[in-house]
PDB file of C-alpha atoms in Angstrom:
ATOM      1  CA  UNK A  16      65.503  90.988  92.439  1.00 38.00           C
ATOM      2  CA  UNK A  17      64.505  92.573  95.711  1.00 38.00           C
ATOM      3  CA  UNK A  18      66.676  93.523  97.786  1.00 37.00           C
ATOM      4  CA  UNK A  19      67.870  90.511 100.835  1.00 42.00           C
ATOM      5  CA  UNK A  20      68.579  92.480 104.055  1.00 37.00           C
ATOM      6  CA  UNK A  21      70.154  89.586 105.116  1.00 38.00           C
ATOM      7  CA  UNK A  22      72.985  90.356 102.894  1.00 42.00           C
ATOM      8  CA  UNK A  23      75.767  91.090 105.573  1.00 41.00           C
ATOM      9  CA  UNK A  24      76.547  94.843 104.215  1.00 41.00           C
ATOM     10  CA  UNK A  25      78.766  97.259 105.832  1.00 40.00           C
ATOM     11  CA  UNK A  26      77.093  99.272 108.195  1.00 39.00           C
ATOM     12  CA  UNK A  27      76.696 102.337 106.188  1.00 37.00           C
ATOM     13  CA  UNK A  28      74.247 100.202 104.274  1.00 38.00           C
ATOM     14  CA  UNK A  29      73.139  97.907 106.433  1.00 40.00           C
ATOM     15  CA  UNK A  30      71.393 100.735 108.695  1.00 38.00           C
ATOM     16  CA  UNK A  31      68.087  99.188 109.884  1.00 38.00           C
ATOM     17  CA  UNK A  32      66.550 100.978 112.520  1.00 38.00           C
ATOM     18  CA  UNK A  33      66.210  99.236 116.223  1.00 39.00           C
ATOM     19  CA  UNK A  34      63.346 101.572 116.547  1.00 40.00           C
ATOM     20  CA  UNK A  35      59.906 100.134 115.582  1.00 41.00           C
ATOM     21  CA  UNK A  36      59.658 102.956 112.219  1.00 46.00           C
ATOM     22  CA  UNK A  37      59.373 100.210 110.243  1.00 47.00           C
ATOM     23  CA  UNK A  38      58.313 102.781 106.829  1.00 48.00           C
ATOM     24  CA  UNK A  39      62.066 103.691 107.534  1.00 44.00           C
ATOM     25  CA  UNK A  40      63.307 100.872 106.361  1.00 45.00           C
ATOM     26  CA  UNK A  41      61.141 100.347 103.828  1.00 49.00           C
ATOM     27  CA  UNK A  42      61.681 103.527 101.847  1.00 48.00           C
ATOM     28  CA  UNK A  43      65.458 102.791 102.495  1.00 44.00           C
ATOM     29  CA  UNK A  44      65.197  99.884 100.523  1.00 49.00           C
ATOM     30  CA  UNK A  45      63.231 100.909  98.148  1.00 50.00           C
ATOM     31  CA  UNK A  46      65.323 104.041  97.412  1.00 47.00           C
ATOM     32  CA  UNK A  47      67.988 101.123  96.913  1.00 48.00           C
ATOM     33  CA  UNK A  48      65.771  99.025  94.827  1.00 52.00           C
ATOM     34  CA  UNK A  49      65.258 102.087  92.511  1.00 50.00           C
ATOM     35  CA  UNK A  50      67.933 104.144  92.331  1.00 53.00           C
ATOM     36  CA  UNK A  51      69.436 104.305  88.465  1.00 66.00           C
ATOM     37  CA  UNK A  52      73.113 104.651  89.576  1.00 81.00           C
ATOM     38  CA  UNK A  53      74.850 100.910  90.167  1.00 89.00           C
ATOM     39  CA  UNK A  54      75.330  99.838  93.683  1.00 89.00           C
ATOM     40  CA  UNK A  55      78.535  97.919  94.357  1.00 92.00           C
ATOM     41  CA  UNK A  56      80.289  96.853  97.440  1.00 92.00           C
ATOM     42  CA  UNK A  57      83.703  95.089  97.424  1.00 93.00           C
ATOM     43  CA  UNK A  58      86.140  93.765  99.666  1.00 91.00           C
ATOM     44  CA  UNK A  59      89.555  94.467 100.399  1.00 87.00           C
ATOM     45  CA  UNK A  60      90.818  91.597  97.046  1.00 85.00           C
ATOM     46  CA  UNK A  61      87.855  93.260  94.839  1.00 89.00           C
ATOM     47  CA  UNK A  62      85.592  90.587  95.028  1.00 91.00           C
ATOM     48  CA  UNK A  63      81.691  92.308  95.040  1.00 94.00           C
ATOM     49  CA  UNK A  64      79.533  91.401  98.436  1.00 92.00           C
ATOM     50  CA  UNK A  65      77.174  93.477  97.231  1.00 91.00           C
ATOM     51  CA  UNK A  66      75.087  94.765  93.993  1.00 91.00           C
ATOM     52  CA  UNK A  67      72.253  96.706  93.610  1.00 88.00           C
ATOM     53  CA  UNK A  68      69.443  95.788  91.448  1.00 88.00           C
ATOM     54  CA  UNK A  69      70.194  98.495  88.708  1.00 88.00           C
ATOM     55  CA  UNK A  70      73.051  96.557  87.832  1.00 91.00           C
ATOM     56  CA  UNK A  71      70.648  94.848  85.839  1.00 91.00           C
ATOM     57  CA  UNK A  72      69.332  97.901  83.672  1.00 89.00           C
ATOM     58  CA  UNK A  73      72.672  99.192  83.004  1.00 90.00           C
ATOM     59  CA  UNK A  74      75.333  96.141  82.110  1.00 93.00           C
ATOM     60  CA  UNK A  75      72.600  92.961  81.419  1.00 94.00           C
ATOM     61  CA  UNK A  76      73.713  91.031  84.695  1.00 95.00           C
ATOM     62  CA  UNK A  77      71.560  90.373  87.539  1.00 94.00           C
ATOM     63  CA  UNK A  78      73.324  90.784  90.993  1.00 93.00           C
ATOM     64  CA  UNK A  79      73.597  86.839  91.655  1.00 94.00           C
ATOM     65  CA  UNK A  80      76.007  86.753  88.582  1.00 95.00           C
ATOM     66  CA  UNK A  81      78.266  89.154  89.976  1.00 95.00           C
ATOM     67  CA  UNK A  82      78.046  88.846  93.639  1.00 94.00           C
ATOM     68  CA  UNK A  83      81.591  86.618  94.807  1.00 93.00           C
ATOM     69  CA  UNK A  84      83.091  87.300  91.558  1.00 92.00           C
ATOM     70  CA  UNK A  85      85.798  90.086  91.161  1.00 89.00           C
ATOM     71  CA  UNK A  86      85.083  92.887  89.879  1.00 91.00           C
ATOM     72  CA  UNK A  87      88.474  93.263  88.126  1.00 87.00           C
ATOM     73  CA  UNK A  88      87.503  90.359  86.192  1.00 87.00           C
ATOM     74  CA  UNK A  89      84.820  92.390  84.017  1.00 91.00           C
ATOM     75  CA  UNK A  90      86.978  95.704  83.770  1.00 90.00           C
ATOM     76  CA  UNK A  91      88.722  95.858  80.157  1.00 87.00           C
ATOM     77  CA  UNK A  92      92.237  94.770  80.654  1.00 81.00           C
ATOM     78  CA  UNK A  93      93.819  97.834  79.304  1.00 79.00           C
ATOM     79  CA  UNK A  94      92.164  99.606  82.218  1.00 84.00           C
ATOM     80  CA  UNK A  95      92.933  97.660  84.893  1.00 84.00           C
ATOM     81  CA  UNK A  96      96.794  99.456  85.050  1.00 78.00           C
ATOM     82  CA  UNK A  97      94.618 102.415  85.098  1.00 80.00           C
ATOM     83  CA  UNK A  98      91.633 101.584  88.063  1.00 87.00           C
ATOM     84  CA  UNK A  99      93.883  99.574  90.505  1.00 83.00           C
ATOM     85  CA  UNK A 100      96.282 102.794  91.822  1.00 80.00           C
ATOM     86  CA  UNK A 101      92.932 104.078  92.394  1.00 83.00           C
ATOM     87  CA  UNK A 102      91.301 100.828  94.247  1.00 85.00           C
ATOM     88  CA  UNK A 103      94.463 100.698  96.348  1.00 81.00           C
ATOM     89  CA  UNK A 104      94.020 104.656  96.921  1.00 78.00           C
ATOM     90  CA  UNK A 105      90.666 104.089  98.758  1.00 81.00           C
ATOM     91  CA  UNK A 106      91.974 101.403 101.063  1.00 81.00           C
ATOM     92  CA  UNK A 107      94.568 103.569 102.301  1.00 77.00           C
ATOM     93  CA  UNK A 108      92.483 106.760 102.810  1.00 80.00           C
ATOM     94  CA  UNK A 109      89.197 105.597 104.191  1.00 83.00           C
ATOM     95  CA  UNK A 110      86.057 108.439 104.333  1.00 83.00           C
ATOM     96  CA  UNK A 111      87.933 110.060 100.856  1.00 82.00           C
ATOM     97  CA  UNK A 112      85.559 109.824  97.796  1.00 83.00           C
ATOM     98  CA  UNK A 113      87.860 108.815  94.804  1.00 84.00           C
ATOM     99  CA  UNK A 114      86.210 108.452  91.424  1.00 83.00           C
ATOM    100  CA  UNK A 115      87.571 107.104  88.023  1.00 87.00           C
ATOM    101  CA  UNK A 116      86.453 106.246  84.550  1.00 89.00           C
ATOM    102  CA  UNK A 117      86.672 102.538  83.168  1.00 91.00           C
ATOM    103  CA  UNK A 118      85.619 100.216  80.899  1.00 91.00           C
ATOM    104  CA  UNK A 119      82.948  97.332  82.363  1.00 94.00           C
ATOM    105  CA  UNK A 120      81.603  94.027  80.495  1.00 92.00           C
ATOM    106  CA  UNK A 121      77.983  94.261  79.238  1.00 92.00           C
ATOM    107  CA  UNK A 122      76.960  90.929  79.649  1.00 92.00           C
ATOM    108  CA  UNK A 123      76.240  90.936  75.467  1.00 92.00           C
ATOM    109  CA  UNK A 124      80.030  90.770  75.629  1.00 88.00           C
ATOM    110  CA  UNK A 125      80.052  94.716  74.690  1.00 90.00           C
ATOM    111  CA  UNK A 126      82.121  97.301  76.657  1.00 90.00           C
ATOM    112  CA  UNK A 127      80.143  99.697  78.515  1.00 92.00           C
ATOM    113  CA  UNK A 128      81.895 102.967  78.999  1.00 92.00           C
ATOM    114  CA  UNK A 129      81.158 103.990  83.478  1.00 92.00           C
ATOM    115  CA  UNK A 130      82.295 106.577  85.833  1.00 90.00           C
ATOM    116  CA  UNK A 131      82.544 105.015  89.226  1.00 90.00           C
ATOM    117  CA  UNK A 132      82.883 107.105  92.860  1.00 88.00           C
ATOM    118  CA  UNK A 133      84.306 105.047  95.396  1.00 88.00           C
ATOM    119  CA  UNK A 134      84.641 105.542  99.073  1.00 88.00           C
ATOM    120  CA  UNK A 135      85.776 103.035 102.140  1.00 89.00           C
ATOM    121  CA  UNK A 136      85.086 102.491 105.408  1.00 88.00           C
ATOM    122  CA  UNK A 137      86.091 100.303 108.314  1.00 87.00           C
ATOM    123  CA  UNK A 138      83.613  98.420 110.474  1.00 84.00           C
ATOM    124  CA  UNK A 139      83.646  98.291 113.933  1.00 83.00           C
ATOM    125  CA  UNK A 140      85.331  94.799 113.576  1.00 84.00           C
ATOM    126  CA  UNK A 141      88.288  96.793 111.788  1.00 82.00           C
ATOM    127  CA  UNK A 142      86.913  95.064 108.799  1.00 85.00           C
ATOM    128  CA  UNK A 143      87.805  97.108 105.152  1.00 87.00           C
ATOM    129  CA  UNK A 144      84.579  97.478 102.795  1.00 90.00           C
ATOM    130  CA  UNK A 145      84.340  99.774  99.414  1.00 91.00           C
ATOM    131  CA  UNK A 146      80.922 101.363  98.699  1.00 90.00           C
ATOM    132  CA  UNK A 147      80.725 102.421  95.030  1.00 91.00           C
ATOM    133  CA  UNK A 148      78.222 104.088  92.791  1.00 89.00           C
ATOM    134  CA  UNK A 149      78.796 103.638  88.947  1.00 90.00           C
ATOM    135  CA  UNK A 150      76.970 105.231  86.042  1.00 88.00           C
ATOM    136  CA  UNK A 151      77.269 105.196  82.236  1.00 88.00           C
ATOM    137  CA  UNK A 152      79.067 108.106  80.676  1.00 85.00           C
ATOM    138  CA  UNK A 153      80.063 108.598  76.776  1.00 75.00           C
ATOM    139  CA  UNK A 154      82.887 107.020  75.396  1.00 64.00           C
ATOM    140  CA  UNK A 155      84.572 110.080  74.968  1.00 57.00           C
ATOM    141  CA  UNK A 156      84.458 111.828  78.290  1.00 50.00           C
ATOM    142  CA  UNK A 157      88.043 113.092  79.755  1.00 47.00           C
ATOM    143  CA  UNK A 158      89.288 110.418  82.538  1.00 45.00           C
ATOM    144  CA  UNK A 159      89.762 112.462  85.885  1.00 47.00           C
ATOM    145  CA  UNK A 160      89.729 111.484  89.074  1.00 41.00           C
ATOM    146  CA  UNK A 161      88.513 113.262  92.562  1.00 41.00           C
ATOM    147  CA  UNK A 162      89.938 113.552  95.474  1.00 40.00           C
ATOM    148  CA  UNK A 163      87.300 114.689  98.079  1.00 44.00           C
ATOM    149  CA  UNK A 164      86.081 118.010  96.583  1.00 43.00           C
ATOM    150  CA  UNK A 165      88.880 118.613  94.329  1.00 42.00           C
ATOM    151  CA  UNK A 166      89.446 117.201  90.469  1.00 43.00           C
ATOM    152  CA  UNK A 167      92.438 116.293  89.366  1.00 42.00           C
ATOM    153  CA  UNK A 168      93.473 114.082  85.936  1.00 47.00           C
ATOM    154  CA  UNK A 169      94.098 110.325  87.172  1.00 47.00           C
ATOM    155  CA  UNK A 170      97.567 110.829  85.839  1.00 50.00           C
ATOM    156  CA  UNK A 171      98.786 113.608  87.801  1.00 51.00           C
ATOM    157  CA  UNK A 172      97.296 112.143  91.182  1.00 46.00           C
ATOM    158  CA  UNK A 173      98.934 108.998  90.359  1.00 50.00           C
ATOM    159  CA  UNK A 174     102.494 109.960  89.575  1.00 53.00           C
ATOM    160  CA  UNK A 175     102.230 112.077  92.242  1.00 50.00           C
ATOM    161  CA  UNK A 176     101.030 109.521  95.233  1.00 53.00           C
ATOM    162  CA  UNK A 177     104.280 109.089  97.146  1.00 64.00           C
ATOM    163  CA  UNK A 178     104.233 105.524  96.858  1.00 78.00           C
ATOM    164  CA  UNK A 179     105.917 103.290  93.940  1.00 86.00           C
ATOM    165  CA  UNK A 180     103.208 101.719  92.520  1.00 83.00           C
ATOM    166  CA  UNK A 181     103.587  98.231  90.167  1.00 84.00           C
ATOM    167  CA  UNK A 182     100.941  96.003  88.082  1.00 83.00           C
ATOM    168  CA  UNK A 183     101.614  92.828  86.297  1.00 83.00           C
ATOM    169  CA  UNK A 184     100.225  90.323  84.270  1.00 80.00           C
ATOM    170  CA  UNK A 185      99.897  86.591  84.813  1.00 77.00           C
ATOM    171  CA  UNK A 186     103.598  85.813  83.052  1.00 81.00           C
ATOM    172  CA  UNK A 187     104.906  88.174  85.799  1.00 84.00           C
ATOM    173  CA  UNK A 188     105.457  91.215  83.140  1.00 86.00           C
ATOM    174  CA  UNK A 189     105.269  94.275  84.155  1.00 87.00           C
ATOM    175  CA  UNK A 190     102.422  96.136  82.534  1.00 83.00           C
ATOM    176  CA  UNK A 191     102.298  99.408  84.707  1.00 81.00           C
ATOM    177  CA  UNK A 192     104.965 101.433  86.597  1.00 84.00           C
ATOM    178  CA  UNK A 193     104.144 104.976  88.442  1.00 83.00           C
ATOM    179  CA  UNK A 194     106.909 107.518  88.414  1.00 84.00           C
ATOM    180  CA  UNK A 195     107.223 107.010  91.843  1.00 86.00           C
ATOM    181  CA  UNK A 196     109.097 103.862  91.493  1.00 90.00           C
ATOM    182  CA  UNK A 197     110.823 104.503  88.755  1.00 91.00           C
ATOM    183  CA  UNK A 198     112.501 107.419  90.771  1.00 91.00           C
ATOM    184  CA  UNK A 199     112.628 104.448  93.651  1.00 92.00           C
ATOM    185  CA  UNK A 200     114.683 102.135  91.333  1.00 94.00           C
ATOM    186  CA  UNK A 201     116.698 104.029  89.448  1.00 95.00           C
ATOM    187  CA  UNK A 202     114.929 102.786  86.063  1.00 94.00           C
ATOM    188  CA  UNK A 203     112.817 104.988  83.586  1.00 92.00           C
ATOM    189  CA  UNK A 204     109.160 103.742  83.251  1.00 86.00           C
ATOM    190  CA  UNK A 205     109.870 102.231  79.831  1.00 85.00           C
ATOM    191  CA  UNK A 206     112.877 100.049  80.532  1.00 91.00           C
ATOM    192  CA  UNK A 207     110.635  98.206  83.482  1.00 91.00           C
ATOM    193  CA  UNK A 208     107.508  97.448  80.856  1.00 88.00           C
ATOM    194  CA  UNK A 209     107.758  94.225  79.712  1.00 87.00           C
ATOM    195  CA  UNK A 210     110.331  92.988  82.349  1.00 91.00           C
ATOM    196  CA  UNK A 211     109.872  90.977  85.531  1.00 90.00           C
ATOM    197  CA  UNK A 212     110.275  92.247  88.743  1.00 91.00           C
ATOM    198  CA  UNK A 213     112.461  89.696  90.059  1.00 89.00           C
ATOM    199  CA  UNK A 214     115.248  89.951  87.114  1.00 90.00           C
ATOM    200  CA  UNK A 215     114.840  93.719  87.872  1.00 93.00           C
ATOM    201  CA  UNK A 216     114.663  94.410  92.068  1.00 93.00           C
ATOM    202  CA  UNK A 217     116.593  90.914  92.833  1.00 90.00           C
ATOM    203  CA  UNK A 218     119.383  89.150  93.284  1.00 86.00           C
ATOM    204  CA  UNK A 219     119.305  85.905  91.530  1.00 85.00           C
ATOM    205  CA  UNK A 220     119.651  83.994  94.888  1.00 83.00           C
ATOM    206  CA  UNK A 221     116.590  85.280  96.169  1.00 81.00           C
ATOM    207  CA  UNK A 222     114.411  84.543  92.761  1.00 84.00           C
ATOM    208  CA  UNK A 223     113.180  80.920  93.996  1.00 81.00           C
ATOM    209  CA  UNK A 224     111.812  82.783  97.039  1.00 80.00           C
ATOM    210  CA  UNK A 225     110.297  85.178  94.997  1.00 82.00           C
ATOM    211  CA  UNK A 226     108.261  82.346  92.744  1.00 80.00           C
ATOM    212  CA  UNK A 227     107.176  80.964  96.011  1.00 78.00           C
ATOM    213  CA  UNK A 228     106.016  84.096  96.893  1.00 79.00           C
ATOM    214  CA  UNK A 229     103.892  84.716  93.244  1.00 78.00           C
ATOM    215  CA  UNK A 230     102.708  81.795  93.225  1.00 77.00           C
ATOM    216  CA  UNK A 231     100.640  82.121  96.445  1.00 77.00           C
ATOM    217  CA  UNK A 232      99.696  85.906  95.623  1.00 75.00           C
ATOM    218  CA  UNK A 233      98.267  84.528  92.354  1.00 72.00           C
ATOM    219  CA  UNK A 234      95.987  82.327  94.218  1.00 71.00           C
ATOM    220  CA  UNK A 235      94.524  85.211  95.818  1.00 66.00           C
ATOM    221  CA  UNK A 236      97.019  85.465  99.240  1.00 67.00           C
ATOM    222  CA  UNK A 237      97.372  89.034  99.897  1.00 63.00           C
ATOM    223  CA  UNK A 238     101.157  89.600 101.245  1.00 66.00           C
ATOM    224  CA  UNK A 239     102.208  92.566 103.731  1.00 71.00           C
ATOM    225  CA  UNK A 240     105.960  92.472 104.326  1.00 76.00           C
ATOM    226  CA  UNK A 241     109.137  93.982 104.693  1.00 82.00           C
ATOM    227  CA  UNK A 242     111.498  93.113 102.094  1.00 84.00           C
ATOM    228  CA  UNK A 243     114.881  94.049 100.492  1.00 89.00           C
ATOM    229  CA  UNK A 244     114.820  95.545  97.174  1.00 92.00           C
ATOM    230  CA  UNK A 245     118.114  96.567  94.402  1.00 93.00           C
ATOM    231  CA  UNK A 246     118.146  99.574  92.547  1.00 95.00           C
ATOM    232  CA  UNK A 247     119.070  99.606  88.793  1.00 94.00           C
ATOM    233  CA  UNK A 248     122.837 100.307  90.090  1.00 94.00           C
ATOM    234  CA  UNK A 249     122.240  97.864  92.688  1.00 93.00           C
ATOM    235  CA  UNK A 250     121.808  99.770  95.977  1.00 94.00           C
ATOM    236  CA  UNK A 251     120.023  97.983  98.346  1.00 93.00           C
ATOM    237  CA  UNK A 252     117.123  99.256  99.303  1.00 93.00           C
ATOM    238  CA  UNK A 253     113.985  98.050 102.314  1.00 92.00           C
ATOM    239  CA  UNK A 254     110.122  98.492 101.430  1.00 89.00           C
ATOM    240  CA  UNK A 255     107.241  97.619 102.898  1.00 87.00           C
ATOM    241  CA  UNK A 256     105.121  95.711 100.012  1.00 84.00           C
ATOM    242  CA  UNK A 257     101.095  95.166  99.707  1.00 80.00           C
ATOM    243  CA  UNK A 258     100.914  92.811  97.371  1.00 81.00           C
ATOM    244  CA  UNK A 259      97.292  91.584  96.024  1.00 76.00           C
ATOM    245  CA  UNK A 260      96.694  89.164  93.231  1.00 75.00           C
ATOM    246  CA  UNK A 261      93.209  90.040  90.292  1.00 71.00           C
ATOM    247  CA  UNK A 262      91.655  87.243  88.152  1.00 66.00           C
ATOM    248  CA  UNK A 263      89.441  86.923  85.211  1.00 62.00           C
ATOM    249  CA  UNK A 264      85.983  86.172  84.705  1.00 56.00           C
ATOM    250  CA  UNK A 265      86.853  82.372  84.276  1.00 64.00           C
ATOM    251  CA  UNK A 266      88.995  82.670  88.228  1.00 65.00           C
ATOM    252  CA  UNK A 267      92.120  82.204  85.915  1.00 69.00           C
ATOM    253  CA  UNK A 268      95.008  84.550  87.322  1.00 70.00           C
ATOM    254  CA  UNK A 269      95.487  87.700  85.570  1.00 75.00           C
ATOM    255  CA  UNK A 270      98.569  89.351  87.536  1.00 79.00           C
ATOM    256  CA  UNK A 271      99.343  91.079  90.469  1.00 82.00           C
ATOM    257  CA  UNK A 272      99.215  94.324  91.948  1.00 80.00           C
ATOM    258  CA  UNK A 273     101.496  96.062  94.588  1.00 83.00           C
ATOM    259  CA  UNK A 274     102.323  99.475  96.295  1.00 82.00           C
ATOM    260  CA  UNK A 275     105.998  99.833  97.686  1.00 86.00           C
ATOM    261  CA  UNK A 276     106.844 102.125 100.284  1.00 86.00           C
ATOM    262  CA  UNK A 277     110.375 102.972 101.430  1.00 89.00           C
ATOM    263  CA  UNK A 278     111.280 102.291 104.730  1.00 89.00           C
ATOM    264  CA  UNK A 279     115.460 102.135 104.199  1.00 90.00           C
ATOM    265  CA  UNK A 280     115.867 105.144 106.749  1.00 88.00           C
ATOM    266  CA  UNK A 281     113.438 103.133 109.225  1.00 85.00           C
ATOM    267  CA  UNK A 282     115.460 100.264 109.066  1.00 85.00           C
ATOM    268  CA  UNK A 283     118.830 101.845 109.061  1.00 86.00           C
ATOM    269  CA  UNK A 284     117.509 103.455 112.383  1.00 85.00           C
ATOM    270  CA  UNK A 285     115.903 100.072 114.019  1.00 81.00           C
ATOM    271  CA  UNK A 286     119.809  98.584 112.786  1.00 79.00           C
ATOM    272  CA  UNK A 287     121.571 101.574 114.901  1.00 82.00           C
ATOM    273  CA  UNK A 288     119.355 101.132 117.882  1.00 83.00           C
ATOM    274  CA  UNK A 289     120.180  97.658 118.202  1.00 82.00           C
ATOM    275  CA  UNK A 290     123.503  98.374 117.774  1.00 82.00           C
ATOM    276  CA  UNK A 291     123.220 101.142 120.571  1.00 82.00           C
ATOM    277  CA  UNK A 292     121.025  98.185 122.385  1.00 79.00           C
ATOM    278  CA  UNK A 293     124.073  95.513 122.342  1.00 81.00           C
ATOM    279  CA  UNK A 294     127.204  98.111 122.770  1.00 81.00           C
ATOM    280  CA  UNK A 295     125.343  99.235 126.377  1.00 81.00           C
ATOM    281  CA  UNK A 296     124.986  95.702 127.242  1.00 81.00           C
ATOM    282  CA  UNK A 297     128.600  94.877 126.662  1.00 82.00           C
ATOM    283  CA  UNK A 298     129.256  98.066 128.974  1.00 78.00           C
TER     284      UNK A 298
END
């Protein structure tokens, strides 16, 4: 398939030259018509914009079959919990290399074992791209994960990211929880697996909200807000939730994924300066 430079690619790949060296954009694309390692761009929900021809070499698929699909929809489901933390990573730390091992389809149906390095950018138009490079590794090869020049395991970067971290599936049950939010919520990792998040950080007044909420993140609705949380002894608690929904190969909804940050102290402080705000008008 050659490669369509009309494919609207962020600009660290789209880099045509205004000048008339028109060899420079030849051997360009032909370096990216050639090159053995997989080409992938995605956006900010996953979904690939972009593949490079070896695609086809490596996993069976031309680019047309994967381009406007997700990409979480050909990753093995038991390392999705495992590659999402890392996708969110990126999209918070744009310029950082991140890399991770993962299961990906072979379009036979097999499951071809790749080691993927990942890095964002943002466009001039503030717009949120992922360029990564994928190649095949053995099955048995030790799952790290890099964080500019340094190598860490995936686990300890993980549990150690300061943010509470949460993956579900499509019946709402909990199939990951990071440290982080366990130390958050006041429950241990394995008494959240298998629950729902609502019978576990809600009140049941607010879970009708909360199905109105799933329902639209499952259909692909990203969700930024600022919402009250309980703990496991019911302390209330304020976070600031990214919420984004991944699907299977068939578009059906396969669960959510969300990062939590704790913003109680910010709110307590925004409650005390209007407070401060309304006593001085009185005065």
């Amino acid at each position: 398939m050659p490669f369509d430079k009309s494919v609207n690619l962020p600009q660290v790949i789209e880099s045509r030259p205004s000048r008339p060296e028109s060899h420079v954009w030849s051997d360009f694309q032909s370096l990216i018509e050639n090159v053995l390692d997989i080409i992938t761009v995605l956006d900010v929900k996953g979904t690939i914009i972009y593949e490079s021809p070896s695609v086809e070499r490596v996993l069976g698929f031309t680019p047309s079959q994967l381009v406007g699909r997700s990409a979480f929809a050909f990753i093995h489901p038991l390392d999705i919990p495992k590659v999402m933390p890392v996708f969110m990573l990126g999209l918070v730390t744009p310029g950082v290399p991140h890399s991770v091992k993962f299961r990906f389809k072979h379009v036979n149906g097999s499951w071809c074992h790749l080691e993927a390095v990942g890095k964002s950018i943002v466009e001039q138009d503030g717009t949120h791209r992922i360029i990564v490079t994928s190649r095949p590794v053995s099955a048995d090869s030790e799952t790290k994960f890099s964080l500019g020049e340094t190598t860490i395991r995936f686990g300890d970067l993980v549990e150690g990211l300061g943010e509470g971290l949460l993956i579900t599936d499509g019946a709402d049950r909990i199939l990951y929880a990071n440290i982080r939010l366990s130390e958050l919520m006041g429950y241990e990792q394995e008494e959240m697996i298998g629950r729902t998040p609502y019978e576990l950080f809600l009140s049941e007044e607010h879970w009708s909200v909360y199905q109105d909420f799933k329902e639209k993140w499952l259909k692909g609705e990203s969700e930024h807000c600022e919402i009250p949380l309980l703990r496991k002894d019911r302390t209330p608690l304020w976070f600031f939730i990214n919420v984004t929904a991944y699907r299977s190969a068939s578009d059906q909804p396969l669960g959510i994924q969300a990062a939590l940050t704790d913003i109680t102290a910010k709110k307590k402080a925004e409650a005390e300066l209007q407070e401060a705000y309304a006593a001085l008008e009185e005065r």
